Coordinates of C-alpha atoms and ligand atoms in Angstrom, one line a residue:
X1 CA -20.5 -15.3 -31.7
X2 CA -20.9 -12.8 -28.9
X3 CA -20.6 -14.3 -25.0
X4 CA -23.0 -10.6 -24.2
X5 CA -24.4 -10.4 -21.3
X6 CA -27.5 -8.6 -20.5
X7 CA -28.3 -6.5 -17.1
X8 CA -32.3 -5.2 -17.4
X9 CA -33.3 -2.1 -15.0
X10 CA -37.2 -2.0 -14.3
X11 CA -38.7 0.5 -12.4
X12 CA -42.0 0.3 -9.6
X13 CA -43.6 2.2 -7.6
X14 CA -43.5 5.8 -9.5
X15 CA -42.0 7.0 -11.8
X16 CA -38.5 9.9 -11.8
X17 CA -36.5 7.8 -9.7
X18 CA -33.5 8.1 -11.7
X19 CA -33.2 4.9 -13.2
X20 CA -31.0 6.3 -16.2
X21 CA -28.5 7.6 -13.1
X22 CA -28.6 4.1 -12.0
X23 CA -27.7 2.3 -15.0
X24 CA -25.3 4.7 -15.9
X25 CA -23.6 4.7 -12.6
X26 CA -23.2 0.7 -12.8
X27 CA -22.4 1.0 -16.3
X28 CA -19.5 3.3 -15.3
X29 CA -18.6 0.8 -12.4
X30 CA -18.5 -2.0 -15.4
X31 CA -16.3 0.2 -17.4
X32 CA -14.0 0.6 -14.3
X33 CA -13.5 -3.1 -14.2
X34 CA -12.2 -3.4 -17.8
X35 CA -15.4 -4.7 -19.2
X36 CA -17.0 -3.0 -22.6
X37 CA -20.4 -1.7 -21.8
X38 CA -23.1 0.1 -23.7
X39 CA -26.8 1.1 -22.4
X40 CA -29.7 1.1 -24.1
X41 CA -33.2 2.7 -23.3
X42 CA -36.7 1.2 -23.8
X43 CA -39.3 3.8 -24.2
X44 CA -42.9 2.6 -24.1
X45 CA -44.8 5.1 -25.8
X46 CA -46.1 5.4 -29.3
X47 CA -44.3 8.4 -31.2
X48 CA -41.8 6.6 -32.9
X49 CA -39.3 8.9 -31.6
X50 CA -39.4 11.5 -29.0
X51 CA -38.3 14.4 -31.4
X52 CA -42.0 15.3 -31.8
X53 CA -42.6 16.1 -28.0
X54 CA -42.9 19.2 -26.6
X55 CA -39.9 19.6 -24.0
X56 CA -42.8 20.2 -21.1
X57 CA -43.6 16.5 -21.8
X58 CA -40.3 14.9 -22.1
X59 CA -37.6 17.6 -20.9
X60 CA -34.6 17.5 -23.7
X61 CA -34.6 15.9 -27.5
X62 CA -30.9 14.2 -27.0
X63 CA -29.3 13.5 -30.7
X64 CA -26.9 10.9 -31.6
X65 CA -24.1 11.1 -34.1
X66 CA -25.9 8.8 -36.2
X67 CA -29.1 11.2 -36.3
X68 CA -31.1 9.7 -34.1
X69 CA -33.6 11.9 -32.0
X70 CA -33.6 10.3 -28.9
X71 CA -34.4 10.3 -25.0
X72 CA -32.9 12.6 -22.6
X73 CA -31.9 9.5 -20.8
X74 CA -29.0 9.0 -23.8
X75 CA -27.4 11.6 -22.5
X76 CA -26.9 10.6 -19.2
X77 CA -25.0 7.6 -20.7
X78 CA -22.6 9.0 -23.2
X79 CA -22.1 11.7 -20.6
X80 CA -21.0 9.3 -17.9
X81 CA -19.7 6.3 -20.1
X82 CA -17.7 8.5 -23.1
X83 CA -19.0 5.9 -25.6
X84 CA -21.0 7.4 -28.6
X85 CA -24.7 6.5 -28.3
X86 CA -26.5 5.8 -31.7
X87 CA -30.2 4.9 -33.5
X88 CA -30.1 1.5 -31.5
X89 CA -29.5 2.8 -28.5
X90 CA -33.1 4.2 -28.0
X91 CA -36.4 1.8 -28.9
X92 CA -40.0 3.0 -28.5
X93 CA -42.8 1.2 -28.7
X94 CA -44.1 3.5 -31.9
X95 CA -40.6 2.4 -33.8
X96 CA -41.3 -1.4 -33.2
X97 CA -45.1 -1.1 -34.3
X98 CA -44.1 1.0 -36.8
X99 CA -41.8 -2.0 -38.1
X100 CA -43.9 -4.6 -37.8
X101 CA -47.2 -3.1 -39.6
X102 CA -45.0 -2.4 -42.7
X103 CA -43.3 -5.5 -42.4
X104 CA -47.5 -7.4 -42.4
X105 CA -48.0 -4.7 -44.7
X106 CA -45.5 -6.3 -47.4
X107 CA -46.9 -9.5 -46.8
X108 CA -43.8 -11.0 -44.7
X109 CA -46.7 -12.6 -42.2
X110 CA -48.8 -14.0 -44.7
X111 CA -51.5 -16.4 -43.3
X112 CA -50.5 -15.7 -39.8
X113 CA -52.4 -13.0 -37.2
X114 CA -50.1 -10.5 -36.1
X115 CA -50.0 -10.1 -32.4
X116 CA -48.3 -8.6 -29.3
X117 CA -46.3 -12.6 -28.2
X118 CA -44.3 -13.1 -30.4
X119 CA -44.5 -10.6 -33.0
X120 CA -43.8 -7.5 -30.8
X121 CA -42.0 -9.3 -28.2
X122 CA -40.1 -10.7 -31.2
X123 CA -39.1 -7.0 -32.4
X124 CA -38.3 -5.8 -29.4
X125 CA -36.0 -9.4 -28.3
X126 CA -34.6 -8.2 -31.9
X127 CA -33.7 -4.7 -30.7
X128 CA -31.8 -5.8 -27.5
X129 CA -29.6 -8.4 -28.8
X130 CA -28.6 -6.3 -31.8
X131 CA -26.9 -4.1 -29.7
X132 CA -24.3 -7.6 -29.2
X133 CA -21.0 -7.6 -30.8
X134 CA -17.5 -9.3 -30.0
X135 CA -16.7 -5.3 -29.6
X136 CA -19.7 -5.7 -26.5
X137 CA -19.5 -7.0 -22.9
X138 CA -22.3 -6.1 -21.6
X139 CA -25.5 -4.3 -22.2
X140 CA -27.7 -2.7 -19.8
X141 CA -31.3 -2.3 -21.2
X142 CA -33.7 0.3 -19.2
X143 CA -36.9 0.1 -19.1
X144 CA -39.1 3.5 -19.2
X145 CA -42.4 3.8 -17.3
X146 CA -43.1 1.9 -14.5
X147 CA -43.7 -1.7 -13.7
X148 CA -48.1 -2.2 -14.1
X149 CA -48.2 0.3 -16.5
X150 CA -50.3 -1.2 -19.0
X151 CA -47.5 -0.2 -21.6
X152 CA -44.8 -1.3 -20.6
X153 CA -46.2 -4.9 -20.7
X154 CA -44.6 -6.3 -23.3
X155 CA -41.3 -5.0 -22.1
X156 CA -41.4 -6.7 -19.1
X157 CA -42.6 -10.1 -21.1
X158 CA -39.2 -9.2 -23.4
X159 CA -37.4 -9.4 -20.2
X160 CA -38.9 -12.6 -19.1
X161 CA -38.2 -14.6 -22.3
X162 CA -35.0 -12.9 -22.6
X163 CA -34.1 -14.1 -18.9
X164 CA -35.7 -17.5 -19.3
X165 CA -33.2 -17.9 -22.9
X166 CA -30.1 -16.5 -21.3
X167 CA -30.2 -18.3 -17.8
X168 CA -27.2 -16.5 -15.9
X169 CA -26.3 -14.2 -18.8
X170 CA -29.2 -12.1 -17.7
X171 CA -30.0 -10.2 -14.7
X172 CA -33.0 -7.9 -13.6
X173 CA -32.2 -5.0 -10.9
X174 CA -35.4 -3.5 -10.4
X175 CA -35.2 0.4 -9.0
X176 CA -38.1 0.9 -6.4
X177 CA -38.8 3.9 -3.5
X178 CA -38.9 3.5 -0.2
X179 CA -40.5 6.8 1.4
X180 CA -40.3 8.0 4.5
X181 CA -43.0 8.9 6.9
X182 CA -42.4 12.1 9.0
X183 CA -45.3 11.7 11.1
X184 CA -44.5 8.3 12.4
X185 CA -40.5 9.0 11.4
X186 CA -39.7 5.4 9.7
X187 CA -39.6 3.9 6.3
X188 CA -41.5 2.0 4.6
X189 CA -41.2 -1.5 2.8
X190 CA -44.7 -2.1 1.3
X191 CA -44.7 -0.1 -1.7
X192 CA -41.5 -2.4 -3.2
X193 CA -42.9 -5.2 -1.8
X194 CA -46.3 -4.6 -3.8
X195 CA -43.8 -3.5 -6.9
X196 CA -42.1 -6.5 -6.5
X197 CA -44.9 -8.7 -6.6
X198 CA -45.9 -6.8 -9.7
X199 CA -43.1 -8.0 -11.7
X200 CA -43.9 -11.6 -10.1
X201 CA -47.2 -12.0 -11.9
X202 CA -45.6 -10.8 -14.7
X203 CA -43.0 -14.2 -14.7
X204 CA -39.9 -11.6 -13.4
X205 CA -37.9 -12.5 -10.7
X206 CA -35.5 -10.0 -9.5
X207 CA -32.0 -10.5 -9.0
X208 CA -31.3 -7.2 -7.3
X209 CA -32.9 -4.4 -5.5
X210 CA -32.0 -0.6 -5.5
X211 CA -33.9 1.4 -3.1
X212 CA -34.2 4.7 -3.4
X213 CA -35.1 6.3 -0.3
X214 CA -34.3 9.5 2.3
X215 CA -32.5 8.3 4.7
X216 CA -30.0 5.1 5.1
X217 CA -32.4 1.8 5.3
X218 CA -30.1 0.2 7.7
X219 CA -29.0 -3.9 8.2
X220 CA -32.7 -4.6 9.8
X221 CA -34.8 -2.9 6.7
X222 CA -32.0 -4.3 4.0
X223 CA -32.8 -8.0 5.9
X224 CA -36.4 -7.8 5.7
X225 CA -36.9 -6.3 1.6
X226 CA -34.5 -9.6 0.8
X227 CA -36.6 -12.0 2.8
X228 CA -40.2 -10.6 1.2
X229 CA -39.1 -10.1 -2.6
X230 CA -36.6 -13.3 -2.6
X231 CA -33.0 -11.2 -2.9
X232 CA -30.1 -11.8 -1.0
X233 CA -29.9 -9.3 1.8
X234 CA -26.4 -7.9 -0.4
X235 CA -28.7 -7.4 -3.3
X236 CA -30.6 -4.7 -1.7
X237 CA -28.8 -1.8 -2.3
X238 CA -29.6 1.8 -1.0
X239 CA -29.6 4.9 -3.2
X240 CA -30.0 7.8 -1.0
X241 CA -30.2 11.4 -2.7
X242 CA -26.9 12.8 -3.7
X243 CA -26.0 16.5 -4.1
X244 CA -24.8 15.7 -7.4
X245 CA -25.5 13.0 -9.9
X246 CA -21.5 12.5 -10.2
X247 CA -21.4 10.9 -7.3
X248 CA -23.5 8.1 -7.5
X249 CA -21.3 5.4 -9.0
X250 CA -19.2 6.1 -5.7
X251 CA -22.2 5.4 -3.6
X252 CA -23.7 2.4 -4.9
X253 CA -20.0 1.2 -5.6
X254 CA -19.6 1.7 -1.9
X255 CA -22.1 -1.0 -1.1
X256 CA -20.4 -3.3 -4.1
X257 CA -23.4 -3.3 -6.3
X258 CA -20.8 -3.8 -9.3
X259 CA -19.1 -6.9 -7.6
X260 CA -23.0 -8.4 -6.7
X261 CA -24.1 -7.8 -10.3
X262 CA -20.6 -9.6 -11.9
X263 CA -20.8 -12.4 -9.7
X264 CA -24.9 -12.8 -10.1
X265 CA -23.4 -12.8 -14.3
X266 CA -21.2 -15.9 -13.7
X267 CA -17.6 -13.6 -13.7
X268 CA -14.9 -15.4 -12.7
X269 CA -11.3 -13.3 -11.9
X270 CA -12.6 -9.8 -11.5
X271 CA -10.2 -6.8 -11.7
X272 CA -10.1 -4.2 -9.2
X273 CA -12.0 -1.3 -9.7
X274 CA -10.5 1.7 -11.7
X275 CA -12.2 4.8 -12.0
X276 CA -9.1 7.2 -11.6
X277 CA -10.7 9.7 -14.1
X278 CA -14.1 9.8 -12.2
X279 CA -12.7 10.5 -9.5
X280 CA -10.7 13.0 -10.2
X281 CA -13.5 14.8 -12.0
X282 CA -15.8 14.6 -8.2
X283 CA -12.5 15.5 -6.4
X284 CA -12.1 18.9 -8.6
X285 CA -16.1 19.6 -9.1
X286 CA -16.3 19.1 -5.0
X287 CA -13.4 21.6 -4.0
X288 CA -13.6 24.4 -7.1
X289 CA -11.1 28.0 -6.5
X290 CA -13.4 30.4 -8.6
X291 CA -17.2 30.5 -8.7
X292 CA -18.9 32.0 -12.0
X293 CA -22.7 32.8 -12.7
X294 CA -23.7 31.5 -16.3
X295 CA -26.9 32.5 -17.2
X296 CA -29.3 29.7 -19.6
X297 CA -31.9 31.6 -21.9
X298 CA -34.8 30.0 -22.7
X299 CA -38.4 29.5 -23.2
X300 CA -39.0 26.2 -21.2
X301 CA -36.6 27.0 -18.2
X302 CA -39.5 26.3 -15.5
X303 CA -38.7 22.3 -16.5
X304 CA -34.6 22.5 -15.9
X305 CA -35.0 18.7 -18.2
X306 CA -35.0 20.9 -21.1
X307 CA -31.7 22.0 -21.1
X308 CA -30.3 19.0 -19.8
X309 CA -26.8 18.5 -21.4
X310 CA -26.3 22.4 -21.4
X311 CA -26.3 22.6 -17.7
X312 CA -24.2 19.6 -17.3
X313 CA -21.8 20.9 -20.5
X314 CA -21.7 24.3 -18.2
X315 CA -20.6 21.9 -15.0
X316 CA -17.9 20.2 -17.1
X317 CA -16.3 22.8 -18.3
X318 CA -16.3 24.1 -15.0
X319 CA -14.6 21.4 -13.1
X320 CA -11.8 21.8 -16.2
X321 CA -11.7 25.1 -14.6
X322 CA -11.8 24.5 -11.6
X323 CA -14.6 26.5 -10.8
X324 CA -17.8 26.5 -9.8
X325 CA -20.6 27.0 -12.8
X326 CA -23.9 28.6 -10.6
X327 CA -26.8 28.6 -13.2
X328 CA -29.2 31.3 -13.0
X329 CA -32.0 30.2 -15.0
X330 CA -33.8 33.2 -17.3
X331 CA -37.2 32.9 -18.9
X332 CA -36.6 34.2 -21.9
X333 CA -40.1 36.1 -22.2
X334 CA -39.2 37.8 -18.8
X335 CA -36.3 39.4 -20.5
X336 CA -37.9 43.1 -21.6
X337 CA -35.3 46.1 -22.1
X338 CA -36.0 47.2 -19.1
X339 CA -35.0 44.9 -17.1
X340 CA -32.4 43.1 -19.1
X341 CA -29.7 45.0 -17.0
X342 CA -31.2 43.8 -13.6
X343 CA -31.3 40.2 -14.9
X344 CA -28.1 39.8 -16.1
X345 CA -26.4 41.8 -12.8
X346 CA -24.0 39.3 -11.8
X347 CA -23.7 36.8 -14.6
X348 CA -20.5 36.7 -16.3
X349 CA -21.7 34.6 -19.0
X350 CA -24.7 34.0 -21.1
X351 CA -25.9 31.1 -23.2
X352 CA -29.0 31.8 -25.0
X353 CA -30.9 27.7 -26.0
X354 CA -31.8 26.1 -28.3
X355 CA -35.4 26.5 -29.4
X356 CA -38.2 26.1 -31.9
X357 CA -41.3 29.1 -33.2
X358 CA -42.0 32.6 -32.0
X359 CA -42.1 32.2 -28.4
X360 CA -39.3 34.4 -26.5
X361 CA -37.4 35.5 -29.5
X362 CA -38.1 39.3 -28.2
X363 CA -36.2 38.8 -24.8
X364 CA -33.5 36.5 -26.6
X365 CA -33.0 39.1 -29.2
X366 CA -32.5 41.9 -26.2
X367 CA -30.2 39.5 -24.2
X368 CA -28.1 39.0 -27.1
X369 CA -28.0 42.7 -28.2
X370 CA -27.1 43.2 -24.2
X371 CA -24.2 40.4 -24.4
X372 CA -22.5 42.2 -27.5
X373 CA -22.6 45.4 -26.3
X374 CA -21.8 44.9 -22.7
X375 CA -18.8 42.4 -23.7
X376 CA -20.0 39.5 -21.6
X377 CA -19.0 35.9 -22.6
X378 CA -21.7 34.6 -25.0
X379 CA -22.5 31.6 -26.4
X380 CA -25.3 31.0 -29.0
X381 CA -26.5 27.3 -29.4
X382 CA -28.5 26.8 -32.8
X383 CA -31.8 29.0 -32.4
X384 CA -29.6 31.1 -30.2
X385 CA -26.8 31.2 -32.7
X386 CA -29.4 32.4 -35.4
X387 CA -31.0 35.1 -33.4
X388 CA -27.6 36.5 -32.9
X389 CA -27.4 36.6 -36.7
X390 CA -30.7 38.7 -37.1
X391 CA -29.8 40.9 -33.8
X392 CA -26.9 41.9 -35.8
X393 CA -28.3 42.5 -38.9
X394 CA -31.2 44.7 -37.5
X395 CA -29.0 46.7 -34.8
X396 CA -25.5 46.8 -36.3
X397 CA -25.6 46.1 -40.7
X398 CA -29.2 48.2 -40.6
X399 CA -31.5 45.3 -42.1
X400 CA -33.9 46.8 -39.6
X401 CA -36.7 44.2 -40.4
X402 CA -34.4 41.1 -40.3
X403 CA -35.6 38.0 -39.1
X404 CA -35.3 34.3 -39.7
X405 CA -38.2 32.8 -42.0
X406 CA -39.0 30.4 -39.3
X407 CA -40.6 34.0 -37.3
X408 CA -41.8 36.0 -39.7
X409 CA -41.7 34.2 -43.2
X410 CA -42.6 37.4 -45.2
X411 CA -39.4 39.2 -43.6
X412 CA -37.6 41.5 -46.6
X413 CA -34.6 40.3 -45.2
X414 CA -34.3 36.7 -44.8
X415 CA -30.6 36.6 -42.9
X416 CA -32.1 32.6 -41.1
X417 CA -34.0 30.9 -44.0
X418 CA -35.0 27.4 -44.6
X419 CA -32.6 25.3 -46.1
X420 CA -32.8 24.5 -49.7
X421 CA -33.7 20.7 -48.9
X422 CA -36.2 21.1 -46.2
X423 CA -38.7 23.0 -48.2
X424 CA -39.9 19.9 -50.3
X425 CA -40.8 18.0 -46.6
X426 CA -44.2 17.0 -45.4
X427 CA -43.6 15.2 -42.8
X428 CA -42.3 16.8 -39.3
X429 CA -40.7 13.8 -37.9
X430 CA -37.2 12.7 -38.2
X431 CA -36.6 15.1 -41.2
X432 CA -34.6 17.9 -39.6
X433 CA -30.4 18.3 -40.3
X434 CA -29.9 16.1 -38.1
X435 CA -26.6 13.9 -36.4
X436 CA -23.0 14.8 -37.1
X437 CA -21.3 16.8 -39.7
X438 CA -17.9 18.2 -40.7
X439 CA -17.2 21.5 -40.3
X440 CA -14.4 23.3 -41.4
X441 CA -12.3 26.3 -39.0
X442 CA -11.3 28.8 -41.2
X443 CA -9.5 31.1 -39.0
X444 CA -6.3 30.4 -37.1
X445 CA -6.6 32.9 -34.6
X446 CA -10.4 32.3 -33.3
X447 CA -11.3 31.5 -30.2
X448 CA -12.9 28.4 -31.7
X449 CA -9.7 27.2 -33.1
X450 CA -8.2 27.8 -29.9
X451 CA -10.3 25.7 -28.4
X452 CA -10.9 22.9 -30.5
X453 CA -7.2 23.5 -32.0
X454 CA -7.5 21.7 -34.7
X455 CA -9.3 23.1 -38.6
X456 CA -11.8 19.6 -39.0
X457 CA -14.0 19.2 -35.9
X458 CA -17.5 17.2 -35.9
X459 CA -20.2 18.4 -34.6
X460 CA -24.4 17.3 -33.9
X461 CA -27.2 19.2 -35.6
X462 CA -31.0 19.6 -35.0
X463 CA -32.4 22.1 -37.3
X464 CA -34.1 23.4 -40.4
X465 CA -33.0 26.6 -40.7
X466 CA -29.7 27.9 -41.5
X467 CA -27.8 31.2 -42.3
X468 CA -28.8 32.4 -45.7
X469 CA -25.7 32.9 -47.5
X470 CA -27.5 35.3 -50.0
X471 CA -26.8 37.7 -47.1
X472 CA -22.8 36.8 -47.3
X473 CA -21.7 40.1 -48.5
X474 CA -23.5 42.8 -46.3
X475 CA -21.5 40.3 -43.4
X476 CA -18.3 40.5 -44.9
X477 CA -17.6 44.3 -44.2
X478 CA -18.6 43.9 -40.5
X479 CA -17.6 42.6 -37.0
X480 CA -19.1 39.1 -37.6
X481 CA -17.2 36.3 -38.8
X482 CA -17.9 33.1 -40.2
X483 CA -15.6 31.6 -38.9
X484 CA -16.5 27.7 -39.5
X485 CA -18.4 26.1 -42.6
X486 CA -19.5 23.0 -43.7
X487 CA -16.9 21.8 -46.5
X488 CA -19.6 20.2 -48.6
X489 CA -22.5 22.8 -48.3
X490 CA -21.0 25.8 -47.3
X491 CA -23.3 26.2 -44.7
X492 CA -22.6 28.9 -41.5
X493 CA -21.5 26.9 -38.7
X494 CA -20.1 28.9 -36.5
X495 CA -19.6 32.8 -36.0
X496 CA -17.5 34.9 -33.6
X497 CA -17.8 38.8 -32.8
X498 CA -14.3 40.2 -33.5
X499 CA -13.5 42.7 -31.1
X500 CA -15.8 41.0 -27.7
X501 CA -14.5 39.3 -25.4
X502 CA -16.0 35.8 -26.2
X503 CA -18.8 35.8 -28.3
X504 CA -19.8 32.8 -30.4
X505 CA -22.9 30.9 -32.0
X506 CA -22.9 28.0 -33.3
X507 CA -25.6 26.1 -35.8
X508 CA -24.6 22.7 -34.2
X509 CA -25.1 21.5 -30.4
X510 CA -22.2 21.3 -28.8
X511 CA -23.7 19.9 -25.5
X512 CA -24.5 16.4 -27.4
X513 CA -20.8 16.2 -27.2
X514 CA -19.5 16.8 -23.7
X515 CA -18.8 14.0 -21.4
X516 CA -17.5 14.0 -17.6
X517 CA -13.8 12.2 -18.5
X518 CA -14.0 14.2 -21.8
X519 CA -15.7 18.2 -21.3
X520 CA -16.3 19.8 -24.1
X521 CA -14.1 22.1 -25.9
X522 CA -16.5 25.1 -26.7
X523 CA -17.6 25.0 -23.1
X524 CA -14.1 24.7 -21.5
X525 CA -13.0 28.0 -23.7
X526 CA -16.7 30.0 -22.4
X527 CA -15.8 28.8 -18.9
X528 CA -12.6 30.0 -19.0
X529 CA -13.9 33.5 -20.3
X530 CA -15.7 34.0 -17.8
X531 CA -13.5 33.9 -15.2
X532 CA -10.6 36.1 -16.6
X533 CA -11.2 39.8 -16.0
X534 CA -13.4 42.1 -17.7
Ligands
LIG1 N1 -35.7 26.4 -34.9 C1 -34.4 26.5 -35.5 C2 -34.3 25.6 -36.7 O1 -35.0 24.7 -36.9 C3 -33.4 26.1 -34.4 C4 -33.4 24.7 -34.0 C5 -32.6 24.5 -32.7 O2 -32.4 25.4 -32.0 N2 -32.3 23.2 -32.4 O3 -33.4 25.8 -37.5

């Protein structure tokens, strides 16, 4: 039997308040006091995952080691917790419907209607407490969307059986905004009093406030949120905007939201806070030596969500560094070969994105060819690991019309091709390579074996295509190297450029990987290429 406790974080007022910062940042406090935590996100919409949405509408597909294609949100918490994320993690309301119609489907209702309480509520109650284990102190279940959406509904009725079953095991925090008016220059308390009452009528209670706002609320604006939403006055806790994300733990630590939350669970004895490793991390990402431009290549860089763990992969490796990653974000249809030399001026390293169809590939195509032949620091991730594959075949082997199938499908050089057991599929969701797999470093002296320094690493994968090995040969003779392989499948995993200065694609996403006690290796060795000499 598990003694779990759970910690729910709603949302009011609008949405983008950062509740995923939130629960990670007291998820990390947790961790610092010794207790076993894992996060879990709620999402209410109906695709049964979010690996069919457009990045415009969701910002960044984040995938787990298990395969799951999840919410960008998952990120956040393996990023700041270091504990592997998986299928479980991430709930939407299309993955419990989808559930329950094949479970009425197969008759396991018979006689009874189907409905909403208790058969969704049911699944979803299901979904929470799976994630308890003897292994598990706590869990920390966010809720997406905001409280009054009309789907989020039976989320919120979850949360108020789950609360009304687990007495003091459970606890609500409920993340809210308190703007500030210029024009009359004070805040204001309505909009979470209104929120508040919200989750009221819906049977929900409370037991802690978080406040984002502006400016500091003060003792007098703290006193009065407590006394209209029923909170002690200590349970209303400010989160002001931060110039980084890495600092909030400190911040909402400061006002001991981690010691209101243990003692609201019923913890007895609690042991003094220990983040040493955190802190480190803020103390060498705040005062950096060096300062290095990296640029990110990609087709949806107007929503910065997109890219999510790359930018913060880039920041990690940084601080390793000590130095300061600048992004300069590049569309990649802006990049013509006129102007490639302009764009990249100043950047001393280039990652072209992952990506999916025809959009861009021109301008990623002409940044690659720029990276390899100007010997800047490069870094390919999937899509932008295959392009370098065709930009080398057309400009440097002479396949002048190569191309991955995924482009052009008649290309007369297929160097990127489907793989072998994708082209039976129908169906678009969940079916890509996806989660972690083995690959094998065949080369002693490459810089990926320098970094990861050992010959088995395991890495993430989102993709269809692959590098078609029919092409093996015309590669051997050259400057590319395949330098890591899947041991089972043989499959391309990772190349290098001999003779450049760091150049490197890999099939797999790195950036699913990195984590801010933990950076990544890949992006640690780029980081560092960038900053020696050219
Ligand atoms: N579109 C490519 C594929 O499916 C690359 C995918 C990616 O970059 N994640 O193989």
């Amino acid at each position: 039997m598990s003694n779990c406790k759970y910690i729910f974080v709603t949302g009011g007022v609008t949405s983008s308040l950062g509740k995923g910062i939130v629960a990670s940042s007291l998820a990390v406090l947790l961790q610092g006091r010794g207790l076993r935590v894992t996060i879990q996100k709620l999402d209410p919409y109906l695709n049964v995952d979010p690996g069919t949405l457009n990045p415009y509408e969701h910002g960044e597909c984040f995938v787990t080691n298990d395969g799951a294609e999840t919410d960008l949100d998952l990120g956040h918490y393996e990023r700041f917790l270091s504990v592997p994320m998986s299928k479980r993690n991430n709930v939407t309301t299309g993955s419990v419907y989808e559930k329950i119609i094949k479970r009425e489907r197969k008759g396991d209702f018979l006689g009874k209607t189907v409905q909403v309480i208790p058969h969704v509520t049911n699944e979803i109650k299901n979904r929470i407490t799976a994630l308890a284990s003897k292994n598990q102190d706590v869990i920390i279940t966010e809720i997406g969307g905001t409280v009054g959406d009309i789907e989020s509904l039976p989320y919120i009725e979850t949360v108020r059986q789950l609360k009304f079953e687990k007495g003091s095991d459970a606890i609500v925090i409920h993340l809210t905004l308190v703007p500030y008016l210029s024009a009359t220059e004070e805040l204001k308390t309505k909009p979470t009093q209104h929120s508040v009452k919200n989750l009221l009528q819906l049977g929900v209670q409370p037991d802690v406030l978080v406040c984002r706002a502006e400016i500091n609320l003060g003792k007098d604006l703290k006193n009065k949120i407590a006394l209209f939403c029923n909170v002690n006055s200590d349970s209303v806790i400010e989160s002001i905007d931060a110039s980084t994300i890495y600092d909030v733990p400190l911040l909402l630590s400061k006002q001991k939201l981690d010691l209101v939350v243990l003692e609201k669970l019923g913890y007895k004895n609690i042991k003094r806070l220990n983040i040493k490793k955190w802190n480190d991390f803020l103390i060498k990402l705040k005062n950096p030596t060096k300062k290095v431009k990296i640029a990110i290549v990609g087709k949806y860089v107007e929503l910065k969500d997109a890219y999510k763990s790359i930018s913060e992969s880039l920041i990690h490796g940084g601080v390793f560094n000590n130095c300061e990653v600048k992004i300069k974000w590049v569309h990649s249809e802006d990049v013509k070969s006129k102007s490639v030399a302009n764009i990249f001026r100043n950047c001393s390293g280039i990652v072209v994105a992952p990506g999916f169809g025809e959009r861009g590939i021109s301008g990623k195509l002409i940044t690659i060819q720029y990276a390899r032949t100007k010997n800047i620091s490069f870094l390919g991730i999937c899509l932008g690991m295959q392009m370098a594959v065709v930009e080398f075949a057309r400009n440097v082997i002479g396949l002048k019309t190569a191309h991955s199938t995924e482009i052009n499908a008649k290309t007369k050089y297929p160097v990127i091709d489907l793989m072998q057991n994708q082209k039976v599929l129908l169906n678009k969701g969940g079916t890509m390579r996806l989660g972690s797999y083995k690959c094998k470093l065949l080369n002693k002296k490459s810089k990926t074996f320098n970094a990861y320094k050992k010959d088995l690493i395991e890495e993430r994968h989102r993709h269809r295509y692959e590098f078609n090995n029919d092409f093996l040969d015309e590669f051997k003779k050259s400057d590319m190297r395949f330098v890591g392989l899947n041991p089972e499948s043989g499959l391309v995993e990772i190349l290098e450029l001999k003779n450049h200065k760091w150049f490197v694609g890999v099939q797999f996403h790195p950036e699913y990987k990195s984590t801010v006690t933990n950076p990544h290796p890949l992006f640690k060795s780029f980081i560092k290429s960038t900053i020696l000499k050219k």
